[in-house]
Coordinates of N, CA and C in Angstrom, one line a residue:
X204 N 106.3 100.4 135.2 CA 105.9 99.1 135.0 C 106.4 98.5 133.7
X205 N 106.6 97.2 133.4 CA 107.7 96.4 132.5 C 106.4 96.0 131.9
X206 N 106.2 96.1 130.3 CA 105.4 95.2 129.8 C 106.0 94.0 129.0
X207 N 105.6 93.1 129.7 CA 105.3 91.6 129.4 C 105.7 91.2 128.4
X208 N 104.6 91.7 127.3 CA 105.0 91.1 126.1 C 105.2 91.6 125.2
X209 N 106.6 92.9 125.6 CA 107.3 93.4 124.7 C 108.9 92.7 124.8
X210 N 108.9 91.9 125.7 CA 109.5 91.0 126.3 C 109.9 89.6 125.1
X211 N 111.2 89.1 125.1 CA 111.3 88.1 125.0 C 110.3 86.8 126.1
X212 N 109.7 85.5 125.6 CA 108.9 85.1 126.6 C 109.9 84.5 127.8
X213 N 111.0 84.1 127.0 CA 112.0 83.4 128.4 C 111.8 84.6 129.6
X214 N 112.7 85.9 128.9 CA 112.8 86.9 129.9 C 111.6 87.4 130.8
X215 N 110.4 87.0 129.9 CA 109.1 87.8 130.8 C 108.6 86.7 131.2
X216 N 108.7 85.6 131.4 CA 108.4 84.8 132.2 C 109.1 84.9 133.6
X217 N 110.4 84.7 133.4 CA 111.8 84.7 134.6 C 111.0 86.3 135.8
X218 N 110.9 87.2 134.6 CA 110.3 88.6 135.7 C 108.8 88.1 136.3
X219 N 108.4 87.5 135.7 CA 107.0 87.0 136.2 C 106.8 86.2 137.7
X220 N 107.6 85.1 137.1 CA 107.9 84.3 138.5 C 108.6 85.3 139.6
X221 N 109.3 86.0 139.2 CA 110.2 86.9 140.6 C 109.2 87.6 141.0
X222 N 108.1 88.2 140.6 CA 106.8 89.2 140.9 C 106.3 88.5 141.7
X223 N 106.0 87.2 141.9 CA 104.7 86.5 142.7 C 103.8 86.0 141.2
X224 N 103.9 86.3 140.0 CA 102.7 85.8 139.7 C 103.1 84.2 138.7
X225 N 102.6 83.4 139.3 CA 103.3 82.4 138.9 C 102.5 81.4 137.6
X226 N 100.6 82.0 137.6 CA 100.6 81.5 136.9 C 100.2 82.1 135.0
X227 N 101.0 83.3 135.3 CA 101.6 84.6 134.3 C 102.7 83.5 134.1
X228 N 103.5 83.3 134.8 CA 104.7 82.9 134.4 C 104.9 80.9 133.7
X229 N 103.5 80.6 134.1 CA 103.4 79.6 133.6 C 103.2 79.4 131.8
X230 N 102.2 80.5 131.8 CA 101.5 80.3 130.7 C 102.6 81.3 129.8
X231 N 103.7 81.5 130.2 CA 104.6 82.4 129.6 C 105.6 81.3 129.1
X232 N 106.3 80.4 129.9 CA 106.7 79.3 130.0 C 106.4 78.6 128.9
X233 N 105.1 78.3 128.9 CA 104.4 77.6 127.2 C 105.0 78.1 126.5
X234 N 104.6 79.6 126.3 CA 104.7 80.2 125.1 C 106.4 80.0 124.3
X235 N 106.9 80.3 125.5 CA 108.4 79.9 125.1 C 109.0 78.5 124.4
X236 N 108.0 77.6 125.1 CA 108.4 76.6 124.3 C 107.6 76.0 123.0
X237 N 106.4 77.0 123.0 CA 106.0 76.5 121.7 C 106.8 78.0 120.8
X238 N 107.4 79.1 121.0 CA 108.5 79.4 120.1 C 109.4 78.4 119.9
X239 N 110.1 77.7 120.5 CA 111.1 77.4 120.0 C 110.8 76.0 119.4
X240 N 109.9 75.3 119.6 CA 109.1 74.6 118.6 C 109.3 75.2 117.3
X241 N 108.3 76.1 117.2 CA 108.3 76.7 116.0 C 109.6 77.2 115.5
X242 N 110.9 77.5 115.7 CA 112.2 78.0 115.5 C 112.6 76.4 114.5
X243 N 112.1 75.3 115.3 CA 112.9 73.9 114.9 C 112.1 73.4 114.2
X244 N 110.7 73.6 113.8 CA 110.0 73.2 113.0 C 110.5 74.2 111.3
X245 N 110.9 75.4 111.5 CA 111.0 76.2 110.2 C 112.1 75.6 109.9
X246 N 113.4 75.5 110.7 CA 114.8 74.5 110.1 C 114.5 73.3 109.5
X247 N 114.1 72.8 110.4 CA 113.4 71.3 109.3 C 113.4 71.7 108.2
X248 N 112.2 72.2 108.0 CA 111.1 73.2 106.6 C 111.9 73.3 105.6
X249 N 113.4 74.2 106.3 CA 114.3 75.1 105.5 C 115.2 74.1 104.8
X250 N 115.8 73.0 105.8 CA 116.5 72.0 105.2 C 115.9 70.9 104.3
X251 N 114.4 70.7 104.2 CA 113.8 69.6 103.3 C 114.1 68.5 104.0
X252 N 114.8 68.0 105.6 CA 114.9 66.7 106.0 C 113.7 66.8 106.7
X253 N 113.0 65.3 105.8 CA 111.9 65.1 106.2 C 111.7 64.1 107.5
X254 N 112.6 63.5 107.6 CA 112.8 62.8 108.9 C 112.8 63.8 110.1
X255 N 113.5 64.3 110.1 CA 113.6 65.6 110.8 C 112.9 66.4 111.1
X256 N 112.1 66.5 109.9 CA 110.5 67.0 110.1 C 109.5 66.2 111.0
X257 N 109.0 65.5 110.8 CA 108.6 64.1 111.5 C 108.7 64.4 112.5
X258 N 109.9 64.1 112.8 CA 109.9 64.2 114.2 C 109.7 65.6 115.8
X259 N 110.7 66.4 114.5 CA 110.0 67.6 115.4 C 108.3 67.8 115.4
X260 N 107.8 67.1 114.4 CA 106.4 67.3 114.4 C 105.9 66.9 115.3
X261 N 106.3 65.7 116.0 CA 105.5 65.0 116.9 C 105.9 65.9 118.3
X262 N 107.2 66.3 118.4 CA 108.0 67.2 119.5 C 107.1 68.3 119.9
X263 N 106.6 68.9 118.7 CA 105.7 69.9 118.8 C 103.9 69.4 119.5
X264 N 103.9 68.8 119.0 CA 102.4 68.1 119.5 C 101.9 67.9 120.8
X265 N 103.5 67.5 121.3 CA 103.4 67.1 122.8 C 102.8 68.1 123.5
X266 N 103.5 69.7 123.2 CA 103.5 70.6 123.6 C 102.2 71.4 123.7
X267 N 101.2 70.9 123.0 CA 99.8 71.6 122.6 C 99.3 70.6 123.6
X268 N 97.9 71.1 124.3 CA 97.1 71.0 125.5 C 96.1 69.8 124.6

């Protein structure tokens, strides 16, 4: 058996959906995209553009329930 979340979430999501379990692969799906949220939130951070920041800020927000 493959665990999950030793998994990148893209990749353990994609195995999730092929399993039948779709709503594993939903909430896997999130997670992915609030990683990569957070990937483009730290570059902002890293570069000091605060416009840039801004906006991913709000990019991020959307993403939260």
């Amino acid at each position: 058996m493959i665990d999950l979340l030793k998994l990148p979430a893209e990749d353990a999501e994609r195995i999730a959906h092929a399993e039948g379990f779709t709503g594993v692969a939903a909430l896997l799906s999130r997670v992915s995209d609030l990683e990569h949220a957070v990937y483009i939130l730290i570059d902002a951070i890293e570069d000091g553009d605060t416009e840039k920041l801004a906006k991913v800020t709000l990019d991020a927000k959307e993403l939260l329930p």
